[in-house]
Short mmCIF file of C-alpha atoms in Angstrom, two decimals:
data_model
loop_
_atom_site.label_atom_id
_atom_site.label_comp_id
_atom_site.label_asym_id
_atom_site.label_seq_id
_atom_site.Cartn_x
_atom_site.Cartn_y
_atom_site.Cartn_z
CA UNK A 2 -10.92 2.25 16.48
CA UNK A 3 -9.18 4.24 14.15
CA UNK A 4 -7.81 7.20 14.80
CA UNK A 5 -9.55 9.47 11.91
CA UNK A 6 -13.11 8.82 11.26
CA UNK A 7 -14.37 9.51 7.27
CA UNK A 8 -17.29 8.77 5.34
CA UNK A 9 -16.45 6.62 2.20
CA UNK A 10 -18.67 8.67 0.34
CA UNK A 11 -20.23 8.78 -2.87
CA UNK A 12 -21.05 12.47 -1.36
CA UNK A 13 -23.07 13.22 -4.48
CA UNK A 14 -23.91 17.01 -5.23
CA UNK A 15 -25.31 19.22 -7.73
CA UNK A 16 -23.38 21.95 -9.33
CA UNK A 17 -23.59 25.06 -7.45
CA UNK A 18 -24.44 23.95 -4.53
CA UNK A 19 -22.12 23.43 -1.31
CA UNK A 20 -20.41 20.41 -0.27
CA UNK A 21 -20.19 19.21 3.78
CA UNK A 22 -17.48 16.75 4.22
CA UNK A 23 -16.43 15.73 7.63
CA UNK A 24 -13.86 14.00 9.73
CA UNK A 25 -14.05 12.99 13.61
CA UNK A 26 -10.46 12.22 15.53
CA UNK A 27 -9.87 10.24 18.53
CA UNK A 28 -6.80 11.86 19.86
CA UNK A 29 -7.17 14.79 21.84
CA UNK A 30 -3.80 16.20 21.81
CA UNK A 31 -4.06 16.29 18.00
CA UNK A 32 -2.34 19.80 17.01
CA UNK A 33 -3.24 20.57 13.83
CA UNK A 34 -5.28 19.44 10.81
CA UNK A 35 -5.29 19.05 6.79
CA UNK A 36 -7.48 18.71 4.08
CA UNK A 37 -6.03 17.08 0.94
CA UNK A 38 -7.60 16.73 -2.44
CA UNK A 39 -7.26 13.67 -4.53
CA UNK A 40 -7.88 13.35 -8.12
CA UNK A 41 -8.09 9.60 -9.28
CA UNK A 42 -4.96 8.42 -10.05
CA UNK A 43 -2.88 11.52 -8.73
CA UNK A 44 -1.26 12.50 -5.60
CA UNK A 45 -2.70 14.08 -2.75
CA UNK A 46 -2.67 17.97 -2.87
CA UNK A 47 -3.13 20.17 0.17
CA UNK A 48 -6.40 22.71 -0.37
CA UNK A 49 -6.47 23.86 3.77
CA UNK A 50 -5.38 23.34 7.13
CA UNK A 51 -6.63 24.41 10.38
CA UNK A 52 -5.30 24.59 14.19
CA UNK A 53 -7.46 27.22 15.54
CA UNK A 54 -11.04 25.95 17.15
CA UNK A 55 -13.16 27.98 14.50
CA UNK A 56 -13.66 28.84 10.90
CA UNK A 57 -10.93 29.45 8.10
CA UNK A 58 -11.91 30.25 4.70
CA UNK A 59 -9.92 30.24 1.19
CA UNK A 60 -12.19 30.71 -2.01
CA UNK A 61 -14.66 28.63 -2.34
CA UNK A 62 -12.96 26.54 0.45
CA UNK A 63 -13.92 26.76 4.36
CA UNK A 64 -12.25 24.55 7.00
CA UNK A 65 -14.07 24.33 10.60
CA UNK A 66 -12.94 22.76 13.80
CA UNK A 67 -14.07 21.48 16.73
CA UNK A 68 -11.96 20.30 19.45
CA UNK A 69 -14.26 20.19 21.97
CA UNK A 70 -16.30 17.68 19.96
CA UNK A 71 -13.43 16.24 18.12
CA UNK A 72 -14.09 16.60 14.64
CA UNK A 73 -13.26 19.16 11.54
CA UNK A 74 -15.13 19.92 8.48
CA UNK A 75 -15.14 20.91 5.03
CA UNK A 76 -17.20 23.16 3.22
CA UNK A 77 -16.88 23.54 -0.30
CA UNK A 78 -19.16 26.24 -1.93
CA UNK A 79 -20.71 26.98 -5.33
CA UNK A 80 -19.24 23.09 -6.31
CA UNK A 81 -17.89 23.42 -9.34
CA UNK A 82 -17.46 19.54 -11.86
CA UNK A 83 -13.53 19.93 -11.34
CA UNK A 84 -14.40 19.73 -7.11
CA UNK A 85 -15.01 16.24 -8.05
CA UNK A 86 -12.13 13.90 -5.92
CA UNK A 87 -11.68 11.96 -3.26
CA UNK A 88 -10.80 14.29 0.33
CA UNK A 89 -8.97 13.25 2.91
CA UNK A 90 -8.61 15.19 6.17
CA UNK A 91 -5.93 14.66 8.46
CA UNK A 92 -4.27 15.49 11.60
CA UNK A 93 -0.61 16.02 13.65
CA UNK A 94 -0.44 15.58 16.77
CA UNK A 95 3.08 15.86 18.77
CA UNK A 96 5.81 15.09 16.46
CA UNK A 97 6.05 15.16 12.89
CA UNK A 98 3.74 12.00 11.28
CA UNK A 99 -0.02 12.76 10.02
CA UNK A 100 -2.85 10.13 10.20
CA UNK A 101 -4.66 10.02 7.51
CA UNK A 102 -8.82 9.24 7.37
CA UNK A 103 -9.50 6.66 4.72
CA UNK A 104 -11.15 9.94 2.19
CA UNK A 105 -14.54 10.80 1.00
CA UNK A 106 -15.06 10.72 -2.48
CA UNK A 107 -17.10 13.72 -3.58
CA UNK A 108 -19.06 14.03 -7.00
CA UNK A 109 -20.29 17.42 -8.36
CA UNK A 110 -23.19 16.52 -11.06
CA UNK A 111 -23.65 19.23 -14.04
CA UNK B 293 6.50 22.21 -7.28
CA UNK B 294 8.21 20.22 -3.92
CA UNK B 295 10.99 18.21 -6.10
CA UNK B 296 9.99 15.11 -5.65
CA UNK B 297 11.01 12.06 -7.99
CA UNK B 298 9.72 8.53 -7.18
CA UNK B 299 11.46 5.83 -8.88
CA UNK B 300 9.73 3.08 -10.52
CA UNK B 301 6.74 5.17 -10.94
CA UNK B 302 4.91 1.17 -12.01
CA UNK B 303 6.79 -1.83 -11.46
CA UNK B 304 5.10 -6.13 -11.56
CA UNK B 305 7.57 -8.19 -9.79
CA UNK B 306 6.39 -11.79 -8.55
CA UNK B 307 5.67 -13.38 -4.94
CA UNK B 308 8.88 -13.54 -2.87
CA UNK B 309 11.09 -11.29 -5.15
CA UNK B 310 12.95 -7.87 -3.51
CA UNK B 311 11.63 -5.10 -4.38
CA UNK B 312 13.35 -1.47 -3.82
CA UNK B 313 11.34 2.21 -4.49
CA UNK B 314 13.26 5.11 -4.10
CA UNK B 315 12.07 8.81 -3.21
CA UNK B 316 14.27 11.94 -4.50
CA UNK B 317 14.40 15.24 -3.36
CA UNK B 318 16.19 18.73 -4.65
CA UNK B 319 15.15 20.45 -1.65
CA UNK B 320 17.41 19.86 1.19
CA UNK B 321 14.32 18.52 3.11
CA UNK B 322 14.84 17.07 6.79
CA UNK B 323 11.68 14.95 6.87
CA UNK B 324 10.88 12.21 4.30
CA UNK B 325 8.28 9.83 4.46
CA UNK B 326 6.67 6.41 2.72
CA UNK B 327 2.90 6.19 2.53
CA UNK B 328 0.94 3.16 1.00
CA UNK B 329 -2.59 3.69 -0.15
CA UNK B 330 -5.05 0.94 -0.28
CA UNK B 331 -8.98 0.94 -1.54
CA UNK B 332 -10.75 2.10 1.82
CA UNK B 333 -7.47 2.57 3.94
CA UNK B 334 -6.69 6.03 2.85
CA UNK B 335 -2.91 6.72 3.57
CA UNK B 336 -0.97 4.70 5.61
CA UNK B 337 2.48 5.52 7.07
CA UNK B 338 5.07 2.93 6.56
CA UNK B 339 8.11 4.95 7.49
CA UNK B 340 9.38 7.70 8.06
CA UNK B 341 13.07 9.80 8.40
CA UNK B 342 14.09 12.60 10.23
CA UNK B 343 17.75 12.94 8.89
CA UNK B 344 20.29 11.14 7.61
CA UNK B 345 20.12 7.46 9.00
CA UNK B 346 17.55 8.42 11.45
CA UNK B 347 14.39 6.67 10.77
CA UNK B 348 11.78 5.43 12.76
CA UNK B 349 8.32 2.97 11.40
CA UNK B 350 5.08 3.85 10.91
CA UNK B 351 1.66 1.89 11.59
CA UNK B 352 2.38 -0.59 8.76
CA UNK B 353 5.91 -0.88 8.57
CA UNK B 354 6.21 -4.92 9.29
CA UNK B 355 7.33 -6.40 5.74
CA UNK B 356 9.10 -3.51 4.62
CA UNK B 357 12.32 -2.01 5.47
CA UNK B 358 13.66 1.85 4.54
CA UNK B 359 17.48 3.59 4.47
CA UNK B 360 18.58 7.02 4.11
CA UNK B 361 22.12 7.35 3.27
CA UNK B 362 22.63 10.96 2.15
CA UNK B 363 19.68 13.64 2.27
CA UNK B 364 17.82 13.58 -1.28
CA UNK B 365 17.30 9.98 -1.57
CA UNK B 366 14.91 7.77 1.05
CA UNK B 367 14.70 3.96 0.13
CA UNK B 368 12.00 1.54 0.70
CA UNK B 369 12.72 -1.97 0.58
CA UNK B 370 10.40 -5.01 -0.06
CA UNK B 371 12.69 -7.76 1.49
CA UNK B 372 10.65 -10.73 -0.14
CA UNK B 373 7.15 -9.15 -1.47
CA UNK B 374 3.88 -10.55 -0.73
CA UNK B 375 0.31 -9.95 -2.90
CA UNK B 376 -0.60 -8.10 0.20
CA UNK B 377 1.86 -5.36 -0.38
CA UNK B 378 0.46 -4.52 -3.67
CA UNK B 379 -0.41 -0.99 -3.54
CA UNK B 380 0.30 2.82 -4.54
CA UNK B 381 3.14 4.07 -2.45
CA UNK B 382 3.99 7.83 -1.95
CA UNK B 383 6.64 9.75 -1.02
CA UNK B 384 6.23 12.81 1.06
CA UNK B 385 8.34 15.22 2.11
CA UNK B 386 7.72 17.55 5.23
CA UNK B 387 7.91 21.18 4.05
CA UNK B 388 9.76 24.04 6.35
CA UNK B 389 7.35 25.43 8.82
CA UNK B 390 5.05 27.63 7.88
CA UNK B 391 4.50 30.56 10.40
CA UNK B 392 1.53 28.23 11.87
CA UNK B 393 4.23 25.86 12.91
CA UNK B 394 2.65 23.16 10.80
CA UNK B 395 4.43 21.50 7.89
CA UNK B 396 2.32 20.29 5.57
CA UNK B 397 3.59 17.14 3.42
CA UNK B 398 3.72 17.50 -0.56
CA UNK B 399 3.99 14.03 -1.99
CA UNK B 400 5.50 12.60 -4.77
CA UNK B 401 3.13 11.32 -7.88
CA UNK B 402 3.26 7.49 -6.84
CA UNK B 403 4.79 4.04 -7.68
CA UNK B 404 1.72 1.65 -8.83
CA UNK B 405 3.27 -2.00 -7.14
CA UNK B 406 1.84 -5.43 -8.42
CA UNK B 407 2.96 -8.38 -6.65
CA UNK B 408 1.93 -11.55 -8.24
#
């Protein structure tokens, strides 16, 4: 099983309107957790992260965890073309290495 | 901008052949690390440092081998590569703390790796 849980995605979704991505984890000691945004053929940029059982919002951004049921979301609101990318969320547990989920690729249609 | 420079950014080397990518940083960071992406795998951790000549492996870190001499630059060595280690690699480094305690990564902008 691995340890973070993403759908692959196409997440298809029309401009304007808001985006659910989500991740499930297996380890419940996990600490803290990331979202990362991934244009094709860049790096991976941090957009949120989360430790708190609850919502956090940036912008157009809102993070929301779970640890109860093991999993954290991401909401992304009024989608805008240049949301399009692939997400990945992922987590740190004790210690200093994150596991990454394999990313959902998200595209915002005009 | 974290200062990160990954060296070759695209390199084709053949089956068997050693292969060497190396990860600089301005930054005085503590924590260095070596990712490979794959189609479907996301990021994978290969290795990772926590200070000079302390390193420890990740989940995929049969094959490949790292070094970290002096505190900018973190090595990762393809002893003899294989077609199976074709991939994107990335550097990370492990920012200070933030007042969360967490310490995000920024990573480098890639090496592109074709074994043939």
């Amino acid at each position: 099983q691995k340890e973070v849980e993403q759908n692959s995605g196409p997440l298809s979704v029309p401009e304007g309107a808001i985006a659910s991505l989500n991740c499930t984890y297996s380890d419940r000691g996990s600490q803290s957790f990331f979202w990362y945004r991934q244009y094709s053929g860049k790096s991976p940029e941090l957009i949120m992260f989360i430790y708190s059982n609850g919502d956090k919002e940036d912008g157009r951004f809102t993070a929301q965890l779970n640890k109860a049921s093991q999993y954290v979301s991401l909401l992304i609101r009024d989608s805008q073309p240049s949301d399009s990318a692939t997400y990945l969320c992922a987590w740190k547990a004790a210690g200093n290495k994150l596991t990454f989920g394999g990313g959902t690729r998200v595209l915002v249609k005009p | 901008d974290a200062g990160i420079t990954q060296s070759p950014r695209h390199k084709v080397t053949e089956t068997g052949t050693p292969v060497t990518l190396r990860c600089h940083q301005t930054e005085n960071h503590r924590y260095m690390y070596w990712y490979r992406q794959d189609p479907g795998h996301g990021l994978r951790l290969i290795h990772y440092s926590y200070g000079v000549k302390d390193t420890d492996k990740g989940e995929v870190s049969d094959g490949y081998s790292v070094s970290r001499s002096k505190t900018e630059d973190f090595l990762l060595t393809l002893e003899s590569a294989t077609s199976s280690q074709t991939s994107v690699y990335f550097c990370a480094i492990r920012d200070r703390a933030t007042s969360s305690g967490t310490g995000e990564l920024f990573f480098g902008e890639g090496s592109r790796l074709t074994v043939l």
